[in-house]
Short mmCIF file of C-alpha atoms in Angstrom, two decimals:
data_model
loop_
_atom_site.label_atom_id
_atom_site.label_comp_id
_atom_site.label_asym_id
_atom_site.label_seq_id
_atom_site.Cartn_x
_atom_site.Cartn_y
_atom_site.Cartn_z
CA UNK A 1 89.40 -57.44 -1.35
CA UNK A 2 89.81 -57.26 -4.97
CA UNK A 3 88.09 -54.18 -4.72
CA UNK A 4 90.05 -53.12 -2.24
CA UNK A 5 92.66 -53.72 -4.30
CA UNK A 6 91.61 -51.52 -6.97
CA UNK A 7 90.88 -48.90 -4.52
CA UNK A 8 94.65 -48.93 -3.37
CA UNK A 9 96.02 -49.15 -6.57
CA UNK A 10 94.28 -46.06 -7.90
CA UNK A 11 95.65 -43.60 -4.57
CA UNK A 12 98.79 -43.77 -5.95
CA UNK A 13 98.03 -42.35 -8.95
CA UNK A 14 96.12 -39.44 -7.08
CA UNK A 15 99.57 -38.95 -5.44
CA UNK A 16 101.61 -38.54 -8.35
CA UNK A 17 99.02 -36.35 -10.36
CA UNK A 18 99.39 -34.02 -7.38
CA UNK A 19 103.58 -34.28 -7.29
CA UNK A 20 103.66 -33.89 -11.33
CA UNK A 21 101.68 -30.32 -11.22
CA UNK A 22 105.07 -28.50 -11.30
CA UNK A 23 106.03 -30.19 -14.24
CA UNK A 24 102.84 -29.45 -15.93
CA UNK A 25 103.36 -25.84 -15.79
CA UNK A 26 106.97 -26.16 -17.42
CA UNK A 27 105.23 -28.26 -20.27
CA UNK A 28 102.66 -25.55 -20.65
CA UNK A 29 105.08 -22.64 -20.87
CA UNK A 30 106.96 -24.68 -23.26
CA UNK A 31 103.85 -25.40 -25.69
CA UNK A 32 102.76 -21.69 -25.08
CA UNK A 33 105.89 -20.25 -26.33
CA UNK A 34 105.84 -22.88 -29.61
CA UNK A 35 102.90 -21.90 -30.59
CA UNK A 36 103.79 -18.31 -30.24
CA UNK A 37 107.15 -18.00 -32.12
CA UNK A 38 106.92 -20.78 -34.30
CA UNK A 39 103.29 -20.94 -35.50
CA UNK A 40 101.55 -17.95 -37.75
CA UNK A 41 98.39 -18.55 -35.72
CA UNK A 42 95.14 -19.47 -37.71
CA UNK A 43 93.67 -18.38 -40.00
CA UNK A 44 97.12 -17.06 -41.12
CA UNK A 45 98.19 -15.58 -44.35
CA UNK A 46 100.36 -18.42 -45.78
CA UNK A 47 97.52 -20.74 -44.87
CA UNK A 48 96.43 -22.69 -48.17
CA UNK A 49 92.49 -22.39 -46.57
CA UNK A 50 92.82 -18.50 -47.08
CA UNK A 51 93.54 -18.36 -50.89
CA UNK A 52 90.52 -20.71 -51.26
CA UNK A 53 88.00 -19.16 -49.01
CA UNK A 54 89.19 -15.51 -49.46
CA UNK A 55 89.43 -15.28 -45.26
CA UNK A 56 91.29 -12.80 -43.71
CA UNK A 57 94.90 -13.46 -41.68
CA UNK A 58 93.83 -13.18 -37.75
CA UNK A 59 95.67 -10.28 -37.33
CA UNK A 60 93.32 -7.98 -39.44
CA UNK A 61 89.89 -9.58 -37.73
CA UNK A 62 88.04 -6.80 -35.84
CA UNK A 63 86.16 -7.39 -32.77
CA UNK A 64 82.85 -8.91 -34.24
CA UNK A 65 84.88 -11.90 -35.83
CA UNK A 66 87.38 -12.55 -32.59
CA UNK A 67 85.08 -15.62 -32.31
CA UNK A 68 86.51 -16.64 -35.50
CA UNK A 69 90.12 -17.36 -34.85
CA UNK A 70 91.07 -20.42 -34.03
CA UNK A 71 94.91 -19.86 -32.49
CA UNK A 72 97.00 -17.05 -32.08
CA UNK A 73 100.61 -17.03 -33.59
CA UNK A 74 102.93 -14.51 -33.81
CA UNK A 75 105.58 -16.08 -36.41
CA UNK A 76 105.75 -14.40 -40.20
CA UNK A 77 104.66 -17.40 -41.68
CA UNK A 78 105.20 -21.63 -40.91
CA UNK A 79 108.32 -21.39 -42.66
CA UNK A 80 110.33 -18.91 -40.48
CA UNK A 81 110.38 -19.98 -36.97
CA UNK A 82 111.44 -17.42 -34.31
CA UNK A 83 110.83 -14.59 -37.03
CA UNK A 84 107.84 -12.32 -35.55
CA UNK A 85 105.57 -10.05 -37.48
CA UNK A 86 104.99 -6.90 -35.94
CA UNK A 87 101.44 -6.17 -36.90
CA UNK A 88 100.89 -9.52 -35.13
CA UNK A 89 102.89 -8.55 -32.04
CA UNK A 90 101.08 -5.29 -31.50
CA UNK A 91 97.65 -7.26 -32.18
CA UNK A 92 98.47 -9.91 -29.43
CA UNK A 93 99.64 -7.23 -26.68
CA UNK A 94 96.41 -5.06 -27.25
CA UNK A 95 98.04 -2.49 -29.05
CA UNK A 96 96.18 -2.42 -32.29
CA UNK A 97 93.35 -0.68 -33.38
CA UNK A 98 90.40 -3.38 -33.71
CA UNK A 99 91.33 -6.26 -31.58
CA UNK A 100 91.45 -6.77 -28.04
CA UNK A 101 91.78 -9.96 -26.23
CA UNK A 102 91.13 -10.92 -22.31
CA UNK A 103 92.14 -13.59 -20.26
CA UNK A 104 90.22 -15.89 -21.36
CA UNK A 105 90.83 -15.27 -24.87
CA UNK A 106 94.37 -15.70 -24.23
CA UNK A 107 93.54 -19.01 -22.26
CA UNK A 108 91.84 -20.74 -25.27
CA UNK A 109 93.63 -19.50 -27.98
CA UNK A 110 97.36 -19.77 -26.95
CA UNK A 111 97.48 -21.54 -23.87
CA UNK A 112 94.91 -24.19 -24.11
CA UNK A 113 94.34 -27.04 -21.79
CA UNK A 114 91.25 -27.33 -19.23
CA UNK A 115 92.85 -25.51 -16.08
CA UNK A 116 92.45 -21.91 -15.88
CA UNK A 117 96.51 -21.19 -15.95
CA UNK A 118 97.87 -17.80 -14.78
CA UNK A 119 100.27 -16.56 -17.38
CA UNK A 120 102.40 -13.80 -18.00
CA UNK A 121 103.94 -13.42 -21.48
CA UNK A 122 106.29 -11.01 -22.12
CA UNK A 123 108.21 -9.90 -25.28
CA UNK A 124 111.50 -7.09 -25.46
CA UNK A 125 112.68 -6.16 -28.93
CA UNK A 126 115.36 -3.99 -28.74
CA UNK A 127 114.45 -1.41 -26.28
CA UNK A 128 110.39 -1.84 -26.47
CA UNK A 129 108.88 -3.68 -24.15
CA UNK A 130 105.49 -5.77 -24.47
CA UNK A 131 103.74 -7.37 -21.62
CA UNK A 132 100.47 -8.82 -20.64
CA UNK A 133 99.49 -11.53 -17.82
CA UNK A 134 99.43 -10.96 -14.37
CA UNK A 135 102.16 -10.48 -11.83
CA UNK A 136 104.74 -12.90 -11.27
CA UNK A 137 104.92 -14.93 -8.47
CA UNK A 138 108.20 -15.56 -6.45
CA UNK A 139 108.67 -19.19 -7.39
CA UNK A 140 106.29 -22.18 -8.24
CA UNK A 141 105.86 -20.94 -12.02
CA UNK A 142 106.69 -22.84 -15.13
CA UNK A 143 108.95 -21.20 -17.48
CA UNK A 144 110.34 -20.87 -21.35
CA UNK A 145 112.70 -18.36 -22.62
CA UNK A 146 112.87 -18.00 -26.42
CA UNK A 147 115.40 -15.82 -28.73
CA UNK A 148 113.29 -14.08 -31.39
CA UNK A 149 113.79 -11.36 -34.21
CA UNK A 150 110.73 -9.11 -35.02
CA UNK A 151 110.23 -8.33 -38.84
CA UNK A 152 109.89 -4.66 -39.09
CA UNK A 153 107.91 -3.32 -42.65
CA UNK A 154 109.96 -2.17 -45.09
CA UNK A 155 109.17 1.53 -46.25
CA UNK A 156 109.99 3.98 -49.03
CA UNK A 157 111.59 7.64 -47.92
CA UNK A 158 112.20 9.71 -51.07
CA UNK A 159 113.85 12.93 -50.64
CA UNK A 160 111.87 15.68 -53.13
CA UNK A 161 115.13 17.16 -54.09
CA UNK A 162 115.49 14.48 -56.23
CA UNK A 163 112.28 14.76 -58.09
CA UNK A 164 112.88 18.43 -58.89
CA UNK A 165 111.55 19.66 -62.17
CA UNK A 166 112.02 22.58 -64.21
CA UNK A 167 110.91 21.93 -67.41
CA UNK A 168 107.50 24.08 -67.71
CA UNK A 169 107.30 27.70 -68.01
CA UNK A 170 104.73 29.65 -66.71
CA UNK A 171 103.01 33.10 -68.00
CA UNK A 172 100.69 35.56 -66.53
CA UNK A 173 98.00 33.88 -67.90
CA UNK A 174 98.59 30.63 -67.03
CA UNK A 175 100.33 30.61 -63.72
CA UNK A 176 100.24 27.22 -62.38
CA UNK A 177 101.35 23.47 -63.54
CA UNK A 178 99.74 20.68 -63.02
CA UNK A 179 101.84 17.48 -61.87
CA UNK A 180 101.75 13.93 -60.83
CA UNK A 181 104.16 12.42 -58.24
CA UNK A 182 103.57 8.71 -59.40
CA UNK A 183 104.68 5.54 -57.31
CA UNK A 184 104.47 2.21 -59.23
CA UNK A 185 103.22 -0.52 -56.82
CA UNK A 186 103.11 -4.34 -58.24
CA UNK A 187 101.28 -5.54 -55.37
CA UNK A 188 100.77 -9.43 -56.62
CA UNK A 189 104.58 -9.35 -57.56
CA UNK A 190 105.76 -8.24 -53.98
CA UNK A 191 103.75 -10.51 -51.89
CA UNK A 192 104.73 -13.22 -54.15
CA UNK A 193 108.10 -13.08 -54.87
CA UNK A 194 109.31 -16.38 -53.71
CA UNK A 195 112.90 -15.63 -54.20
CA UNK A 196 113.12 -13.68 -51.13
CA UNK A 197 112.24 -15.25 -47.93
CA UNK A 198 108.89 -14.18 -46.06
CA UNK A 199 111.02 -12.66 -43.64
CA UNK A 200 112.67 -10.32 -45.79
CA UNK A 201 109.95 -10.02 -48.39
CA UNK A 202 107.44 -6.73 -48.39
CA UNK A 203 104.14 -8.23 -47.96
CA UNK A 204 100.94 -5.97 -48.83
CA UNK A 205 98.81 -8.43 -47.84
CA UNK A 206 99.80 -8.33 -44.04
CA UNK A 207 101.52 -5.16 -43.61
CA UNK A 208 101.86 -1.63 -44.39
CA UNK A 209 103.09 -0.16 -47.30
CA UNK A 210 104.74 3.20 -46.31
CA UNK A 211 105.66 6.41 -49.12
CA UNK A 212 107.25 9.54 -47.76
CA UNK A 213 108.13 12.42 -49.42
CA UNK A 214 110.01 14.48 -47.35
CA UNK A 215 112.21 17.80 -47.56
CA UNK A 216 108.97 18.85 -49.61
CA UNK A 217 109.35 22.59 -48.56
CA UNK A 218 112.89 23.31 -49.12
CA UNK A 219 112.70 21.49 -52.08
CA UNK A 220 111.15 24.62 -53.54
CA UNK A 221 112.34 27.91 -54.62
CA UNK A 222 110.06 29.19 -52.54
CA UNK A 223 110.18 32.84 -53.41
CA UNK A 224 108.14 32.24 -56.34
CA UNK A 225 105.73 30.14 -55.29
CA UNK A 226 102.49 31.34 -54.29
CA UNK A 227 100.28 27.91 -53.30
CA UNK A 228 100.66 24.15 -53.77
CA UNK A 229 97.79 22.17 -53.53
CA UNK A 230 97.40 18.72 -53.12
CA UNK A 231 94.54 18.19 -55.44
CA UNK A 232 93.96 14.22 -55.05
CA UNK A 233 95.55 11.33 -53.85
CA UNK A 234 94.57 8.11 -55.60
CA UNK A 235 95.40 4.83 -57.20
CA UNK A 236 95.60 4.40 -60.95
CA UNK A 237 95.41 1.26 -63.02
CA UNK A 238 98.17 1.06 -65.94
CA UNK A 239 95.37 2.46 -68.75
CA UNK A 240 95.55 5.90 -66.28
CA UNK A 241 92.28 4.67 -64.88
CA UNK A 242 91.40 5.62 -61.43
CA UNK A 243 90.66 2.42 -59.07
CA UNK A 244 88.35 3.79 -57.06
CA UNK A 245 89.26 2.21 -53.57
CA UNK A 246 90.70 5.17 -51.66
CA UNK A 247 87.38 7.57 -52.32
CA UNK A 248 84.71 6.00 -50.59
CA UNK A 249 83.92 5.98 -47.00
CA UNK A 250 86.86 6.86 -44.99
CA UNK A 251 88.45 3.55 -43.22
CA UNK A 252 91.74 3.62 -41.38
CA UNK A 253 92.28 0.10 -42.34
CA UNK A 254 92.49 1.20 -46.12
CA UNK A 255 94.79 3.99 -46.22
CA UNK A 256 96.48 6.46 -43.72
CA UNK A 257 97.65 9.78 -44.71
CA UNK A 258 99.49 12.48 -42.98
CA UNK A 259 100.74 15.81 -43.69
CA UNK A 260 103.87 16.72 -41.58
CA UNK A 261 102.02 14.25 -38.95
CA UNK A 262 98.68 15.56 -38.89
CA UNK A 263 96.17 12.80 -40.39
CA UNK A 264 94.10 13.99 -43.15
CA UNK A 265 91.27 12.03 -45.13
CA UNK A 266 91.63 12.37 -49.33
CA UNK A 267 88.06 14.27 -48.97
CA UNK A 268 89.32 16.68 -46.77
CA UNK A 269 92.79 17.94 -47.97
CA UNK A 270 94.22 21.02 -47.10
CA UNK A 271 94.32 23.74 -49.46
CA UNK A 272 97.79 24.77 -49.17
CA UNK A 273 101.01 22.26 -48.44
CA UNK A 274 103.82 24.62 -49.81
CA UNK A 275 104.88 24.96 -46.43
CA UNK A 276 104.49 21.29 -45.55
CA UNK A 277 107.98 19.29 -44.58
CA UNK A 278 106.48 15.90 -44.95
CA UNK A 279 103.79 14.15 -46.79
CA UNK A 280 103.22 10.06 -45.96
CA UNK A 281 100.87 7.81 -47.26
CA UNK A 282 100.53 4.45 -45.87
CA UNK A 283 98.25 1.93 -47.40
CA UNK A 284 97.51 -0.85 -45.03
CA UNK A 285 96.61 -4.43 -45.49
CA UNK A 286 93.00 -4.23 -45.97
CA UNK A 287 93.59 -2.36 -49.48
CA UNK A 288 95.15 -5.49 -50.43
CA UNK A 289 92.05 -7.20 -50.23
CA UNK A 290 89.96 -4.78 -51.78
CA UNK A 291 92.49 -4.70 -55.00
CA UNK A 292 92.53 -8.55 -55.16
CA UNK A 293 88.81 -8.20 -55.60
CA UNK A 294 88.99 -5.62 -58.14
CA UNK A 295 91.53 -7.62 -60.01
CA UNK A 296 93.96 -4.44 -59.49
CA UNK A 297 97.09 -5.64 -57.66
CA UNK A 298 98.85 -3.40 -59.95
CA UNK A 299 98.84 -0.04 -60.03
CA UNK A 300 100.49 3.53 -59.11
CA UNK A 301 99.96 5.35 -56.21
CA UNK A 302 99.62 9.20 -57.15
CA UNK A 303 99.79 12.23 -55.39
CA UNK A 304 98.12 14.60 -58.15
CA UNK A 305 99.57 18.45 -57.16
CA UNK A 306 98.79 22.08 -58.77
CA UNK A 307 101.77 24.19 -58.03
CA UNK A 308 100.73 28.24 -58.70
CA UNK A 309 104.07 30.76 -59.50
CA UNK A 310 104.55 34.22 -59.50
CA UNK A 311 104.44 34.80 -63.41
CA UNK A 312 108.17 35.67 -63.94
CA UNK A 313 109.48 34.49 -66.78
CA UNK A 314 113.33 35.16 -65.88
CA UNK A 315 112.87 32.38 -62.79
CA UNK A 316 113.21 28.98 -63.17
CA UNK A 317 110.11 27.59 -61.36
CA UNK A 318 110.41 23.84 -59.60
CA UNK A 319 107.93 21.41 -59.04
CA UNK A 320 108.17 17.89 -57.95
CA UNK A 321 107.50 15.11 -60.63
CA UNK A 322 108.18 11.87 -61.71
CA UNK A 323 107.65 12.33 -65.46
CA UNK A 324 111.46 11.96 -66.03
CA UNK A 325 112.75 9.64 -63.18
CA UNK A 326 110.18 7.22 -61.98
CA UNK A 327 109.88 6.31 -58.03
CA UNK A 328 109.01 2.36 -58.14
CA UNK A 329 108.10 0.65 -55.02
CA UNK A 330 110.73 -2.55 -55.08
CA UNK A 331 114.18 -3.68 -53.59
CA UNK A 332 116.52 -1.85 -55.57
CA UNK A 333 116.37 1.88 -54.98
CA UNK A 334 118.17 4.06 -52.35
CA UNK A 335 115.50 5.52 -50.97
CA UNK A 336 113.63 2.00 -50.15
CA UNK A 337 114.14 0.77 -46.81
CA UNK A 338 113.66 -3.08 -47.01
CA UNK A 339 111.96 -5.40 -44.41
CA UNK A 340 114.50 -6.03 -41.66
CA UNK A 341 114.97 -7.60 -38.39
CA UNK A 342 115.26 -6.90 -34.66
CA UNK A 343 116.44 -8.89 -32.07
CA UNK A 344 115.02 -9.77 -28.98
CA UNK A 345 113.47 -12.11 -26.29
CA UNK A 346 110.41 -13.57 -25.51
CA UNK A 347 109.60 -15.14 -21.72
CA UNK A 348 106.52 -17.30 -20.75
CA UNK A 349 105.48 -17.62 -17.52
CA UNK A 350 102.96 -20.34 -16.56
CA UNK A 351 101.50 -21.05 -12.92
CA UNK B 1 90.31 -92.05 1.62
CA UNK B 2 88.60 -88.51 1.51
CA UNK B 3 88.61 -87.32 5.05
CA UNK B 4 86.11 -85.51 7.03
CA UNK B 5 89.11 -83.10 7.66
CA UNK B 6 88.43 -79.76 5.16
CA UNK B 7 91.47 -77.78 6.87
CA UNK B 8 93.50 -78.27 3.20
CA UNK B 9 90.95 -76.55 1.73
CA UNK B 10 91.14 -73.82 4.02
CA UNK B 11 94.96 -73.78 3.41
CA UNK B 12 94.71 -73.55 -0.41
CA UNK B 13 92.53 -70.30 -0.05
CA UNK B 14 94.79 -68.79 2.43
CA UNK B 15 97.65 -69.39 0.40
CA UNK B 16 96.27 -68.07 -2.97
CA UNK B 17 94.75 -64.86 -1.11
CA UNK B 18 98.77 -64.48 0.50
CA UNK B 19 100.08 -64.59 -3.12
CA UNK B 20 97.20 -62.42 -4.15
CA UNK B 21 98.16 -59.40 -1.30
CA UNK B 22 101.74 -60.11 -1.86
CA UNK B 23 101.34 -59.31 -6.01
CA UNK B 24 99.15 -56.23 -5.29
CA UNK B 25 101.50 -55.25 -2.85
CA UNK B 26 104.44 -55.11 -5.29
CA UNK B 27 101.55 -53.78 -8.37
CA UNK B 28 101.02 -50.64 -5.59
CA UNK B 29 104.69 -49.96 -5.06
CA UNK B 30 106.10 -50.52 -8.18
CA UNK B 31 102.61 -48.55 -9.90
CA UNK B 32 103.63 -45.45 -7.75
CA UNK B 33 107.11 -45.60 -7.95
CA UNK B 34 106.93 -45.17 -11.70
CA UNK B 35 104.81 -42.25 -11.84
CA UNK B 36 106.79 -39.79 -9.73
CA UNK B 37 108.28 -37.07 -11.66
CA UNK B 38 110.69 -38.75 -14.21
CA UNK B 39 110.23 -35.88 -16.87
CA UNK B 40 111.52 -33.03 -14.85
CA UNK B 41 115.10 -33.32 -15.27
CA UNK B 42 113.99 -33.65 -18.98
CA UNK B 43 111.90 -30.55 -19.16
CA UNK B 44 114.91 -28.45 -17.93
CA UNK B 45 117.51 -30.37 -20.16
CA UNK B 46 114.88 -29.16 -23.22
CA UNK B 47 114.69 -25.51 -22.38
CA UNK B 48 118.50 -25.56 -22.09
CA UNK B 49 118.71 -27.18 -25.29
CA UNK B 50 116.07 -24.87 -27.07
CA UNK B 51 117.80 -21.78 -25.76
CA UNK B 52 121.07 -23.24 -27.02
CA UNK B 53 119.25 -23.65 -30.70
CA UNK B 54 117.19 -20.61 -30.80
CA UNK B 55 120.69 -18.57 -30.04
CA UNK B 56 122.60 -20.74 -33.14
CA UNK B 57 119.07 -20.13 -35.43
CA UNK B 58 119.27 -16.29 -34.31
CA UNK B 59 122.87 -15.99 -34.90
CA UNK B 60 122.40 -17.70 -38.51
CA UNK B 61 119.54 -15.29 -39.07
CA UNK B 62 121.07 -12.13 -40.88
CA UNK B 63 119.06 -8.68 -40.11
CA UNK B 64 118.93 -7.81 -43.73
CA UNK B 65 117.95 -9.61 -46.70
CA UNK B 66 121.42 -10.10 -48.33
CA UNK B 67 124.02 -9.89 -45.49
CA UNK B 68 125.78 -13.13 -44.10
CA UNK B 69 124.70 -14.13 -40.69
CA UNK B 70 126.89 -13.60 -37.87
CA UNK B 71 127.50 -17.67 -37.35
CA UNK B 72 128.29 -17.72 -41.09
CA UNK B 73 131.26 -14.80 -40.48
CA UNK B 74 132.25 -16.73 -37.65
CA UNK B 75 132.57 -19.76 -39.75
CA UNK B 76 134.13 -18.55 -42.20
CA UNK B 77 137.06 -17.09 -40.18
CA UNK B 78 137.45 -20.40 -39.02
CA UNK B 79 137.75 -21.94 -42.08
CA UNK B 80 140.49 -19.13 -42.95
CA UNK B 81 142.60 -20.03 -39.88
CA UNK B 82 145.11 -18.47 -38.19
CA UNK B 83 144.42 -14.85 -36.63
CA UNK B 84 140.96 -14.99 -38.21
CA UNK B 85 140.02 -18.27 -36.25
CA UNK B 86 141.44 -16.49 -33.00
CA UNK B 87 139.07 -13.39 -34.05
CA UNK B 88 136.14 -16.06 -34.34
CA UNK B 89 136.82 -17.46 -31.21
CA UNK B 90 136.21 -14.78 -29.57
CA UNK B 91 133.66 -13.05 -31.49
CA UNK B 92 131.53 -16.47 -30.75
CA UNK B 93 131.63 -16.01 -27.40
CA UNK B 94 130.61 -12.66 -27.11
CA UNK B 95 127.83 -12.89 -29.54
CA UNK B 96 126.49 -16.50 -28.18
CA UNK B 97 126.70 -14.99 -24.29
CA UNK B 98 124.99 -12.28 -25.07
CA UNK B 99 122.38 -14.01 -26.55
CA UNK B 100 121.97 -16.66 -23.86
CA UNK B 101 121.84 -13.51 -21.37
CA UNK B 102 118.98 -11.91 -23.31
CA UNK B 103 115.76 -11.93 -21.26
CA UNK B 104 112.63 -9.47 -21.29
CA UNK B 105 113.29 -8.29 -17.81
CA UNK B 106 110.86 -10.24 -16.23
CA UNK B 107 112.63 -12.93 -14.64
CA UNK B 108 116.30 -12.19 -13.38
CA UNK B 109 118.46 -14.44 -15.57
CA UNK B 110 120.92 -15.60 -13.64
CA UNK B 111 124.08 -16.07 -15.70
CA UNK B 112 124.63 -19.62 -14.52
CA UNK B 113 124.87 -21.40 -18.13
CA UNK B 114 128.19 -22.63 -19.69
CA UNK B 115 129.25 -24.20 -22.93
CA UNK B 116 131.42 -25.20 -24.89
CA UNK B 117 131.80 -25.25 -28.80
CA UNK B 118 133.57 -26.99 -31.42
CA UNK B 119 133.01 -26.63 -35.42
CA UNK B 120 133.45 -29.68 -37.64
CA UNK B 121 134.29 -29.65 -41.46
CA UNK B 122 135.56 -31.65 -43.98
CA UNK B 123 139.39 -31.49 -44.54
CA UNK B 124 140.18 -33.39 -47.65
CA UNK B 125 139.06 -36.98 -46.81
CA UNK B 126 139.09 -36.51 -43.36
CA UNK B 127 136.30 -34.97 -40.57
CA UNK B 128 138.25 -31.97 -38.88
CA UNK B 129 137.37 -29.82 -35.88
CA UNK B 130 138.35 -26.80 -34.57
CA UNK B 131 137.38 -25.71 -31.38
CA UNK B 132 136.06 -22.43 -30.29
CA UNK B 133 136.60 -23.02 -26.89
CA UNK B 134 134.70 -23.16 -23.47
CA UNK B 135 133.64 -21.48 -20.52
CA UNK B 136 133.76 -22.23 -16.77
CA UNK B 137 134.34 -25.78 -15.26
CA UNK B 138 133.64 -28.71 -16.76
CA UNK B 139 132.40 -30.11 -13.40
CA UNK B 140 128.88 -29.36 -12.91
CA UNK B 141 125.50 -31.17 -10.74
CA UNK B 142 123.32 -31.09 -13.99
CA UNK B 143 123.69 -32.67 -17.14
CA UNK B 144 124.92 -31.46 -19.89
CA UNK B 145 122.63 -31.21 -23.22
CA UNK B 146 124.53 -30.95 -26.85
CA UNK B 147 122.92 -28.79 -30.02
CA UNK B 148 124.00 -27.88 -33.24
CA UNK B 149 123.57 -25.94 -36.89
CA UNK B 150 124.55 -26.99 -40.13
CA UNK B 151 126.37 -23.52 -41.80
CA UNK B 152 126.56 -23.44 -45.58
CA UNK B 153 129.36 -21.78 -46.73
CA UNK B 154 128.89 -21.20 -50.75
CA UNK B 155 131.58 -18.83 -51.86
CA UNK B 156 134.13 -19.46 -54.73
CA UNK B 157 132.66 -21.88 -56.50
CA UNK B 158 133.16 -24.65 -53.67
CA UNK B 159 130.05 -25.02 -51.35
CA UNK B 160 131.28 -26.49 -47.50
CA UNK B 161 129.05 -27.48 -44.82
CA UNK B 162 130.07 -26.69 -41.27
CA UNK B 163 128.81 -28.15 -38.15
CA UNK B 164 128.81 -25.66 -34.91
CA UNK B 165 128.17 -27.81 -32.25
CA UNK B 166 127.43 -26.59 -28.38
CA UNK B 167 127.17 -28.20 -25.55
CA UNK B 168 125.53 -26.79 -22.73
CA UNK B 169 125.23 -27.01 -19.15
CA UNK B 170 124.43 -25.13 -16.02
CA UNK B 171 127.31 -24.48 -13.44
#
């Protein structure tokens, strides 16, 4: 009799389990959206662990180390709910160069739970749409919609004409001028500037630092220029010594150099750039670890150039230089675009 | 005195078992009713509340460092009163209404969310309020949920805190 009572009392439990599966989907969708929008993932760059152990934030892992990722979250930091990091978003939606995630990864790192849920996660920021998962069924799914903003990294966009100099005269014997366009950068100061919220801060540890020199061709008085050679792009410390981090084996995660949209390596620069319009240097987040390891977080990004002119002394010979006017990478110059936010929405469907 | 007839014992056992059966019936009935889906309504309420508080949070987050957020501009205009407060009303409806309709295109978003907004603030020694108006009918099948956000306005030396409270429901 007692056994019968026990069996009978268990039966409704089984029925209730079936009935409440719909609710589970909504709850899982909510949980997934919270992890994605409000959590920076783990390991994350605002994690105390990271500064102690020297771990990288998850979005900078490669495929080999994917198994060390504990959780995929897209927030810039744990203090900035609903503000997503562009770098994390691109890696999460498999648009990055190093990481790819499959269904099993999403289930174990974002959705969690023993049951193999189907999912569809989409994000729309302005006109850009990101999506992964299965096609959505007509009904019977758990749903959550979140309103978010995505942080776009800031950059420097410098008009070469603003740095035209003409203080050197050339002679037939020595028709060339060596010049340096130097951009001072303080990685430590930018990364740890606590007066600015992380959603608006330059964070070289997790975002690329991009410096573009544009209007290069037109800023020259080109009739007297024979050639312009970009002899080197390098980092120098305050003593003027080179920090040898760009010259080693080429790695896309350290720097990317583009001249008129074509990517170059520093040991394979083109011989003449006098007809080029734009030089763009992107210092990637992995460089931060290299520099931190070397204790050189304050440095200048130098473009070394050699201009060769027609030796006509009656002409003013123009070249670009930062000798008279500095071009630091910080918040307060008209050529700087500070990090900014773009509005969007995220939808999470689970079934 | 004790008889050979033991039927009283049987009656007692039967009575106890009948009691047990009644108790177990009650237990099963209550047990099965309790488990049925009480959380269902809860979760759709929570979705609505989260959407409302997300919308207010995003309205209170400026796109660029040092700018004033849209919500703060609205609140400052409410504070200024007169025609500016009227402008704040329509601006709030535009921005908040658009936010509620924003999706990614994966699902069709049915524009069925209605809301009623009030700004509360201190005026001298009393708490005053300014209604930013409502959309649609207040009569609906679904329960309404309430969410809000505190906005600090720190201009002209005096700090003032406003509470923007939004009540949302599905029509």
